[in-house]
Short mmCIF file of C-alpha atoms in Angstrom, two decimals:
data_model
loop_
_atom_site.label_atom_id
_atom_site.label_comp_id
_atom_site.label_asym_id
_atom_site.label_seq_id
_atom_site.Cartn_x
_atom_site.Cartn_y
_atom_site.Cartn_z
CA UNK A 3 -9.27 15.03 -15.08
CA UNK A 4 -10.22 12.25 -17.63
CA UNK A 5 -13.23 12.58 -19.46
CA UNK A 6 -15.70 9.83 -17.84
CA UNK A 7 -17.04 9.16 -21.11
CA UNK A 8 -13.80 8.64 -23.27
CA UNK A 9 -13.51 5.69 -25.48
CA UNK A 10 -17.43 5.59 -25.42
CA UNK A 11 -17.75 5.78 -29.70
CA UNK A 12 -17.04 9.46 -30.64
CA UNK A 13 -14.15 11.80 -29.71
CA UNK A 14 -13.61 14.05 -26.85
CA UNK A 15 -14.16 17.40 -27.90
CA UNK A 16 -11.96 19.08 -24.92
CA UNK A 17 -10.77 19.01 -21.26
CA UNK A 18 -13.61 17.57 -19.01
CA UNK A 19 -14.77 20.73 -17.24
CA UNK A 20 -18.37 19.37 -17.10
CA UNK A 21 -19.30 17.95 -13.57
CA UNK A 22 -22.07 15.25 -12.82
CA UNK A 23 -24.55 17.33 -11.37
CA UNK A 24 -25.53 14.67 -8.73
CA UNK A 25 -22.21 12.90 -7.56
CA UNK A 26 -19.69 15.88 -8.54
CA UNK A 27 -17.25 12.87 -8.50
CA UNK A 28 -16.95 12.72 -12.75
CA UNK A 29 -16.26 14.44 -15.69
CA UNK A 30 -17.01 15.32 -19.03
CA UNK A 31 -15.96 16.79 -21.96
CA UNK A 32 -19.72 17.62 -23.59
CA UNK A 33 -23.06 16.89 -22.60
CA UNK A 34 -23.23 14.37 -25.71
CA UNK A 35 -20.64 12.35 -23.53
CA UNK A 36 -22.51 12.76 -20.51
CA UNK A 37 -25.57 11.30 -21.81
CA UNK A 38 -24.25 8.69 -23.85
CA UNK A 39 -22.30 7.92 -20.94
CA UNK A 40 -25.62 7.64 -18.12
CA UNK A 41 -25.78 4.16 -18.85
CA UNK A 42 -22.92 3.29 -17.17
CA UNK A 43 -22.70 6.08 -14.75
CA UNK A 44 -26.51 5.56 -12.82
CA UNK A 45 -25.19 2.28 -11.25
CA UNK A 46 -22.40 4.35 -9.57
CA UNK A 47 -23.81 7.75 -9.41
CA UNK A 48 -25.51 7.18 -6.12
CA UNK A 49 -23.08 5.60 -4.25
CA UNK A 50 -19.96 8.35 -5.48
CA UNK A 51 -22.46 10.88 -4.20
CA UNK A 52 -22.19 9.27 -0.88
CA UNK A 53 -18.11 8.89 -1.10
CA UNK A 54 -17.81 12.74 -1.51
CA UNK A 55 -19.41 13.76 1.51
CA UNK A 56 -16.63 11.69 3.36
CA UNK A 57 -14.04 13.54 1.16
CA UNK A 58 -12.97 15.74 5.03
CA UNK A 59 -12.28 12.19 6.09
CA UNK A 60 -10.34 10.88 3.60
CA UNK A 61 -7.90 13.78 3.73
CA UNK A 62 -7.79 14.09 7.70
CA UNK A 63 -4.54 13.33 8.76
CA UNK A 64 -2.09 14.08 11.93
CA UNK A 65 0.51 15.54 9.87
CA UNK A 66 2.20 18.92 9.82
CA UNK A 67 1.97 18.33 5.80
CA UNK A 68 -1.34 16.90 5.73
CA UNK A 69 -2.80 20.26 4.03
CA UNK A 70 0.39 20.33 1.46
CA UNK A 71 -0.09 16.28 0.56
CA UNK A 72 -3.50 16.46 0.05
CA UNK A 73 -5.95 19.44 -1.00
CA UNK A 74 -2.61 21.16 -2.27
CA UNK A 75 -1.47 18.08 -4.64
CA UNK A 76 -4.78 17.72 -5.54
CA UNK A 77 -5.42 21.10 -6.86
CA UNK A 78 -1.90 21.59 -8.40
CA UNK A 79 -1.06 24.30 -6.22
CA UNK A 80 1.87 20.97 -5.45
CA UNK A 81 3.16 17.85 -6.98
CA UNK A 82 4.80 15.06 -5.11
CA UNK A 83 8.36 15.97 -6.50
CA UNK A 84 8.00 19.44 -5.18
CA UNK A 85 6.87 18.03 -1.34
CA UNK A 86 9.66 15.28 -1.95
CA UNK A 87 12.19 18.15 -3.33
CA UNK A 88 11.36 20.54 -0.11
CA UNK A 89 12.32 17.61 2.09
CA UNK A 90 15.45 16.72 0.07
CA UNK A 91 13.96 13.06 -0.44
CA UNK A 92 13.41 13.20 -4.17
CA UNK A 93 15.13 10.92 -6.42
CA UNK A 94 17.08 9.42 -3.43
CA UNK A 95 17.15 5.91 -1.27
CA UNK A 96 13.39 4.86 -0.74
CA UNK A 97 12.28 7.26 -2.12
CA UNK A 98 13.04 7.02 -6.09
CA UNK A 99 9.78 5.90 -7.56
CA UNK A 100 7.47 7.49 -4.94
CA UNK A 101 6.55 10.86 -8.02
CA UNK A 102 6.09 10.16 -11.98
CA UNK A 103 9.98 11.24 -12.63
CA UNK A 104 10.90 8.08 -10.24
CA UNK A 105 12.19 4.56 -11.40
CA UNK A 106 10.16 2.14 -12.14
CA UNK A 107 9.96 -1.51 -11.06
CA UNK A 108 11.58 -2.40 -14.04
CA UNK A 109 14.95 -0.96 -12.90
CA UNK A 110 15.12 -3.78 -9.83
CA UNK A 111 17.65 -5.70 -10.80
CA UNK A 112 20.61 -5.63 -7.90
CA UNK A 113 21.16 -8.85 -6.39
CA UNK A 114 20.66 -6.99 -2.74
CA UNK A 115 18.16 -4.76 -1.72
CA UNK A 116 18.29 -1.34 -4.18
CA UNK A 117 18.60 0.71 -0.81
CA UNK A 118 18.21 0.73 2.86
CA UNK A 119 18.63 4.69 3.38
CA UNK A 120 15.50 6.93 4.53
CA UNK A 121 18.00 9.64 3.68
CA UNK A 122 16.54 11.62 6.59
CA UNK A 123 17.94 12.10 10.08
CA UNK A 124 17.98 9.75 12.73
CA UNK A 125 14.68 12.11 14.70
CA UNK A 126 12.65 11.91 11.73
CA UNK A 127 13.06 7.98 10.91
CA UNK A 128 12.21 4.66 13.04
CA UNK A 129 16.61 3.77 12.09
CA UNK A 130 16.51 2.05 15.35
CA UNK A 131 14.76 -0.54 17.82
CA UNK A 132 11.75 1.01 19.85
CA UNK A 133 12.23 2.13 23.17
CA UNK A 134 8.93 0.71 24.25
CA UNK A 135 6.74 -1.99 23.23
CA UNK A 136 3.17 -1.74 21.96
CA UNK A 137 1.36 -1.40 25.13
CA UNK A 138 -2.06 -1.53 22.78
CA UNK A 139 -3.11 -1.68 19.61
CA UNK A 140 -1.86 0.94 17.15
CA UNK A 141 -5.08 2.69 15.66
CA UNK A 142 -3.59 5.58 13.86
CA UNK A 143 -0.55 6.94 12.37
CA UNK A 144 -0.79 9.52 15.47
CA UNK A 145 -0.33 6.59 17.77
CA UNK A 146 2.16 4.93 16.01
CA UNK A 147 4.55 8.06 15.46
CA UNK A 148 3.74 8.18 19.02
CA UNK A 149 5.46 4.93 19.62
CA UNK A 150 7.97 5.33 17.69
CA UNK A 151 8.45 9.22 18.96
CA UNK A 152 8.80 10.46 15.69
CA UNK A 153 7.59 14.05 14.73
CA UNK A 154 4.89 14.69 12.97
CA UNK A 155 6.51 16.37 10.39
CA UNK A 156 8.51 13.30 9.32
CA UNK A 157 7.16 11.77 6.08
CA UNK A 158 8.19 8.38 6.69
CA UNK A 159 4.36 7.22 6.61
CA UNK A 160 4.54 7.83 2.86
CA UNK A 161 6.40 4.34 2.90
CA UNK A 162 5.48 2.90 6.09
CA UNK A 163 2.06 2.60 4.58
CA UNK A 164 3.40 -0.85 3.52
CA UNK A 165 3.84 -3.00 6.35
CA UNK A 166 1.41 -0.57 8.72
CA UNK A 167 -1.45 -2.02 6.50
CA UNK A 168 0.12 -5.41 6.70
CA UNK A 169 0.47 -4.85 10.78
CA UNK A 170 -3.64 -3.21 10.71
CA UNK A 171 -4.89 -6.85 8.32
CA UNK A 172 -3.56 -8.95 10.91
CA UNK A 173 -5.69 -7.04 14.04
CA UNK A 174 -8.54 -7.05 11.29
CA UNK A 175 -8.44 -10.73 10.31
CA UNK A 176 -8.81 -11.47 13.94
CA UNK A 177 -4.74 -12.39 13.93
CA UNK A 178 -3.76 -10.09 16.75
CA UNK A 179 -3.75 -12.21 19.60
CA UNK A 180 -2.29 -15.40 17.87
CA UNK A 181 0.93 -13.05 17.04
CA UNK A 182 1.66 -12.99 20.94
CA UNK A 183 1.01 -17.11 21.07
CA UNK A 184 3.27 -18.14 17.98
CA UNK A 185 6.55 -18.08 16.96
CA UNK A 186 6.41 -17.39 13.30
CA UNK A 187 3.64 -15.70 10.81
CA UNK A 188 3.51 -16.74 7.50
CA UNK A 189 2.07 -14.19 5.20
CA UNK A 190 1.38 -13.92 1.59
CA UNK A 191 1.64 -10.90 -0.40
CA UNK A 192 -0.10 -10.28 -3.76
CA UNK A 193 1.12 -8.42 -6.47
CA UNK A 194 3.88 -5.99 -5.42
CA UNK A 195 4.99 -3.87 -7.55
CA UNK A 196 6.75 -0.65 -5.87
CA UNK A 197 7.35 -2.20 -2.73
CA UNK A 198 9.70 -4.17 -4.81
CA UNK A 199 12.05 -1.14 -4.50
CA UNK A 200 11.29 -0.21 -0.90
CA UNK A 201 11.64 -3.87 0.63
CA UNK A 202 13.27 -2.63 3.90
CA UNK A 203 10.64 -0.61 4.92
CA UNK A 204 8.98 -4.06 5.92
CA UNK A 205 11.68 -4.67 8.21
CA UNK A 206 9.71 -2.44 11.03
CA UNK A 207 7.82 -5.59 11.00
CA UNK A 208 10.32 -6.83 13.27
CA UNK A 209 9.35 -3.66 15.97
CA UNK A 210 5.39 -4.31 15.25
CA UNK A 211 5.78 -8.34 16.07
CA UNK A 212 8.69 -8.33 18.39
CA UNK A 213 10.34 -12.30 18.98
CA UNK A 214 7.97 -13.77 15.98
CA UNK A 215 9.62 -14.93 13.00
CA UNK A 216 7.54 -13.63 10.33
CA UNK A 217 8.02 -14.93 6.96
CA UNK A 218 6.35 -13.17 3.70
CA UNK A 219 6.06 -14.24 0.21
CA UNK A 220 5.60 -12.24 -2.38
CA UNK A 221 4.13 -13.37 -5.34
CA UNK A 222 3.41 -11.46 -8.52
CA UNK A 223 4.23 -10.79 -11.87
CA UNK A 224 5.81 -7.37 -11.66
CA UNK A 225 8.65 -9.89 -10.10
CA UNK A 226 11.66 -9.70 -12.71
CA UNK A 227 12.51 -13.13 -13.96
CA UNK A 228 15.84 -13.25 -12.48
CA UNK A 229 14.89 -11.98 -8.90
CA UNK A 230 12.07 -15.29 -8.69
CA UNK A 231 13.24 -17.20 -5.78
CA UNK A 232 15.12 -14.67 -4.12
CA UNK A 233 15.20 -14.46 -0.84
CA UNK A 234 16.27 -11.36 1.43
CA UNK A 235 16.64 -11.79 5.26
CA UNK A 236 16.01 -8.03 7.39
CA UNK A 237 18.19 -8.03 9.93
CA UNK A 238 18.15 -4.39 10.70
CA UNK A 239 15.24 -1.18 10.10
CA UNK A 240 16.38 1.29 7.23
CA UNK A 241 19.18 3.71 8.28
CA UNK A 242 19.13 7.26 8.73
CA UNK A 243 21.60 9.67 7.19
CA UNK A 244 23.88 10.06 9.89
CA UNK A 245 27.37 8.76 9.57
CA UNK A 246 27.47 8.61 13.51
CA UNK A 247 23.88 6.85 14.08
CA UNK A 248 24.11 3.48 16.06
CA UNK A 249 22.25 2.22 13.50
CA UNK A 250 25.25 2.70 11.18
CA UNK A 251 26.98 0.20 13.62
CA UNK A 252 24.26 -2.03 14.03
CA UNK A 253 23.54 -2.77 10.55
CA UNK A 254 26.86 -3.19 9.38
CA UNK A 255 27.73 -6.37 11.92
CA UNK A 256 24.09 -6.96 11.10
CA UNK A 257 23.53 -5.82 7.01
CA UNK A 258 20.22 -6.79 5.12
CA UNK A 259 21.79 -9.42 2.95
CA UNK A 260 19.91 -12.48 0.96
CA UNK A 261 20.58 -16.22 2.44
CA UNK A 262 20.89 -15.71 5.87
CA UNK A 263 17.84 -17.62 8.37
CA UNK A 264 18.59 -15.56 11.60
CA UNK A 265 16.28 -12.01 11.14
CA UNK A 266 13.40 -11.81 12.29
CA UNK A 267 11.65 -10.73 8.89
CA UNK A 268 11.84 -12.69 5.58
CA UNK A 269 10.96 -11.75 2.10
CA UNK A 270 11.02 -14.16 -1.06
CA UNK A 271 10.11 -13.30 -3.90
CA UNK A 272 8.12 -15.28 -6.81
CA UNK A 273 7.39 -14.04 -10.73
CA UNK A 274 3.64 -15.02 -11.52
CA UNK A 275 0.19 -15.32 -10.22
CA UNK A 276 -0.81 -16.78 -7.26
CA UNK A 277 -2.91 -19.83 -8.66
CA UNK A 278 -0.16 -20.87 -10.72
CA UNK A 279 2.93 -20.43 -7.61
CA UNK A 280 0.69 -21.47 -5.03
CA UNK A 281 1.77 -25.28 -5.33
CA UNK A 282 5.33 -24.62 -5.24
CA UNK A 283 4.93 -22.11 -2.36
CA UNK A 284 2.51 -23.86 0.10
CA UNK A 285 4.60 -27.16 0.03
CA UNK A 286 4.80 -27.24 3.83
CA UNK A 287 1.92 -25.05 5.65
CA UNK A 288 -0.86 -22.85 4.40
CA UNK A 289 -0.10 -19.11 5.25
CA UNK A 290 -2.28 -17.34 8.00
CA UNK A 291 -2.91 -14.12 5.62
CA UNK A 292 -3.31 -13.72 2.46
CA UNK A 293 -2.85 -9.66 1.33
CA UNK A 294 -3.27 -7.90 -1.59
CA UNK A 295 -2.50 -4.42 -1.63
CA UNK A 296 -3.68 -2.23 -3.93
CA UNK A 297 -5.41 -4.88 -5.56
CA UNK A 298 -7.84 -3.68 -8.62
CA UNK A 299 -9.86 -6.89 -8.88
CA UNK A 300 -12.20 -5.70 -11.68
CA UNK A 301 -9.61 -3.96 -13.82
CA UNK A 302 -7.73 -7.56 -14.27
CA UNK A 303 -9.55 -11.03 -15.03
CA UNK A 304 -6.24 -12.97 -13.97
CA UNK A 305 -7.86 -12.24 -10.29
CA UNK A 306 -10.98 -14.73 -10.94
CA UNK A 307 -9.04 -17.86 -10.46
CA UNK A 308 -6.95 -16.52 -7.59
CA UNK A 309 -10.39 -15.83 -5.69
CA UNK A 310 -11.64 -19.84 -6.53
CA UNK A 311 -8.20 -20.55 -4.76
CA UNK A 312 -8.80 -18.44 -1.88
CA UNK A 313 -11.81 -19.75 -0.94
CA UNK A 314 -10.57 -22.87 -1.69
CA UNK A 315 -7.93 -22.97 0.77
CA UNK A 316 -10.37 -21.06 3.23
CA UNK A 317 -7.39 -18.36 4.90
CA UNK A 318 -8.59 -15.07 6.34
CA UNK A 319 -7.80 -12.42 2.80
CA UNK A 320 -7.61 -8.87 2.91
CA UNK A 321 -7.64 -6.61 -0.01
CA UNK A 322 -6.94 -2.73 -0.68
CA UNK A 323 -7.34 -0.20 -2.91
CA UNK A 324 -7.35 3.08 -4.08
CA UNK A 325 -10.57 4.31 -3.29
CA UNK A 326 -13.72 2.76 -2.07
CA UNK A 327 -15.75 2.47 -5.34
CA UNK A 328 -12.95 0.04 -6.48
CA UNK A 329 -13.80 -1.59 -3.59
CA UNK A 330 -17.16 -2.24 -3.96
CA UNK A 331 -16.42 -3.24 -7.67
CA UNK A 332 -13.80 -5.65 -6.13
CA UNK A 333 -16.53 -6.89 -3.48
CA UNK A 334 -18.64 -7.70 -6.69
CA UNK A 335 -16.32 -9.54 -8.37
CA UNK A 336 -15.74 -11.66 -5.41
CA UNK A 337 -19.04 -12.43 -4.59
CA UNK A 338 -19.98 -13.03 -8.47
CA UNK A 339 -17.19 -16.12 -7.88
CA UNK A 340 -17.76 -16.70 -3.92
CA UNK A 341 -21.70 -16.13 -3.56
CA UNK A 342 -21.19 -14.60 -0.21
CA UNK A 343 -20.37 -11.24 0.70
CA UNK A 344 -17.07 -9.27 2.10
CA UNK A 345 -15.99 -11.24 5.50
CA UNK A 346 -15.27 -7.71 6.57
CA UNK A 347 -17.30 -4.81 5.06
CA UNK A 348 -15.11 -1.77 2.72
CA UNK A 349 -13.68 0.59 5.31
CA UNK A 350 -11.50 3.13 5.37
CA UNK A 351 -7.84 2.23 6.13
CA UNK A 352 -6.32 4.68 8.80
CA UNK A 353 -2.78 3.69 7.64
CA UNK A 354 -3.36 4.79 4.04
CA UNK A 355 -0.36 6.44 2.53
CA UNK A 356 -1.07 10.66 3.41
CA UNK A 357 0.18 11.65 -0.10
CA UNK A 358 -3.04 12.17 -2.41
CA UNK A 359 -2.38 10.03 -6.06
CA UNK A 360 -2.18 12.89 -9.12
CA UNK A 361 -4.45 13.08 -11.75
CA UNK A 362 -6.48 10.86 -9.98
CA UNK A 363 -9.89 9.96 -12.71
CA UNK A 364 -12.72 11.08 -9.90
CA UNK A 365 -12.61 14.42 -8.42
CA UNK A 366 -12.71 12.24 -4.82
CA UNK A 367 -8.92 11.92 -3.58
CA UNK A 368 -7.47 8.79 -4.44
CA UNK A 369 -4.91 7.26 -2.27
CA UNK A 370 -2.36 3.85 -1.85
CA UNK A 371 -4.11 0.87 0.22
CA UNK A 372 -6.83 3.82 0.81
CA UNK A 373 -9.94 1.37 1.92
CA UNK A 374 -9.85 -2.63 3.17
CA UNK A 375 -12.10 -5.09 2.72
CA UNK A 376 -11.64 -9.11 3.47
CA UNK A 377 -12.89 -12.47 2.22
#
């Protein structure tokens, strides 16, 4: 744990084992630090008082591992490459930047997709078409592994997190019943940065809108130079590790290539920020979502003129995060540009990735596309 008061004139004087007596949410090194520090602190300290008494919630989850990826990461007594390790996941297929000793988005630079493998068996992964559809609304990850009739020991919802929180915007934004009435979704997708090496996890898409065409760009400027434009047609969901899996069969007649207009699920991709690409992207039709995952609107100013476009072009926005005080420091921002408040107040997102973030700098858990809120 950081020392809440670092950078704030003098040096820390040693590890920050000195809780806020109110909140219990920050740290510091001395009580010179704490004090000098109040000034900031009082405009948050009541409302992270309020965030850790929901700390139960934030780590209740369905899973077998739920106690391992949570409390246990959280207070060392784990890391994610052990729980990866256990599972013989580490390093491999989707998998390779999901701990600190995993690539970065820097290393993206295949001309297809960097891997399609869950590198788990076919009963632990969603390799294959569902044998149902959605006869209502999916809620939690309980009833989608339901759906999908995975266990609940599988870990796949450390990377499903991705297009589940796309699938849970749409029902938010009020989108739900206009994906059974059209026959393509346009989406656009703000600042990816690992999901740049995990792109055919969003090919479940394709089970979670069955017969819509749904088309995402993503736009950001973790996006190496010489991957802007691409574009990568999912025809098929992410294989298991069997060699004699159907879905072996399937996608290779059917592979996850880039140029063909037949799947069902479309990604291009586009270096730079969205006020500057929007032009070039929106030629023909506005998209029906914009997304931002993971956003951290106060930690960048490039987000200010992105927000003037957004309300410009008046589409239904949803934003994430890793916690709910960035949240409401994202909800300020807006409404500092906007003058109005969230269209949908912070909540807590029940598709949230179940692996707590390490060395997170509050003592509340932090974790990926944690809390939604929309303009």
């Amino acid at each position: 744990m950081e020392c809440a008061g670092k950078g704030s004139g003098t040096r820390c004087l040693g590890p920050a084992r000195k809780r806020c007596g109110r909140c219990g949410a920050v740290s510091y090194c001395s009580a010179s630090h704490q004090i000098s520090h109040w000034k900031v602190h009082r405009e948050e300290c009541e409302r992270l008082e309020q965030q850790m008494k929901n700390l139960d919630l934030l780590n209740d989850f369905p899973f077998t591992f739920s106690q391992e990826s949570t409390v246990q990461i959280s207070e060392k007594q784990e890391s994610r490459c052990s729980f990866l390790r256990k599972r013989g996941i580490h390093q491999v297929g989707l998998w390779v930047c999901e701990c600190r000793c995993g690539a970065s988005v820097t290393s993206f630079g295949n001309s297809r997709l960097e891997s399609d493998t869950w590198n788990l068996s076919n009963i632990l992964c969603p390799c294959r078409g569902p044998s149902s559809p959605i006869a209502k609304a999916l809620c939690s990850w309980k009833d989608y592994y339901e759906w999908r009739c995975i266990p609940l020991q599988s870990p796949v919802s450390l990377l499903l997190h991705w297009p589940l929180t796309v699938y849970h915007a749409i029902q938010l934004a009020g989108l739900g019943s206009l994906t059974s009435e059209i026959s393509k979704l346009c989406i656009h997708y703000l600042g990816p940065e690992k999901e740049l090496l995990q792109l055919a996890v969003f090919g479940e898409l394709r089970a979670l809108f069955p017969g819509v065409f749904v088309q995402i760009e993503l736009i950001g400027p973790a996006v190496p130079h010489h991957r802007d434009g691409d574009k990568i047609d999912l025809h098929c969901y992410a294989h298991c590790i069997e060699q004699d899996c159907d879905c072996r069969f399937r996608n290779e007649n059917t592979s996850c290539s880039i140029g063909h207009t037949s799947s069902a699920v479309t990604l291009q991709l586009h270096r730079g920020y969205y006020h500057d690409r929007f032009l070039d992207i929106s030629k023909d039709s506005l998209p029906h979502l914009v997304i931002a995952p993971n956003a951290g609107i106060a930690a960048y100013a490039s987000w200010l003129s992105t927000i003037e476009l957004i309300k410009e072009i008046n589409v239904p926005a949803v934003f994430s995060d890793y916690c709910e005080e960035a949240c409401n420091l994202a909800a300020c921002c807006i409404n500092a540009v906007t003058n109005q408040p969230p269209r949908l107040p912070i909540q807590l997102n029940p598709f949230r990735q179940p692996m707590v973030v390490e060395d997170s700098p509050l003592h509340l858990p932090c974790y990926s596309n944690c809390f939604l809120f929309a303009m």
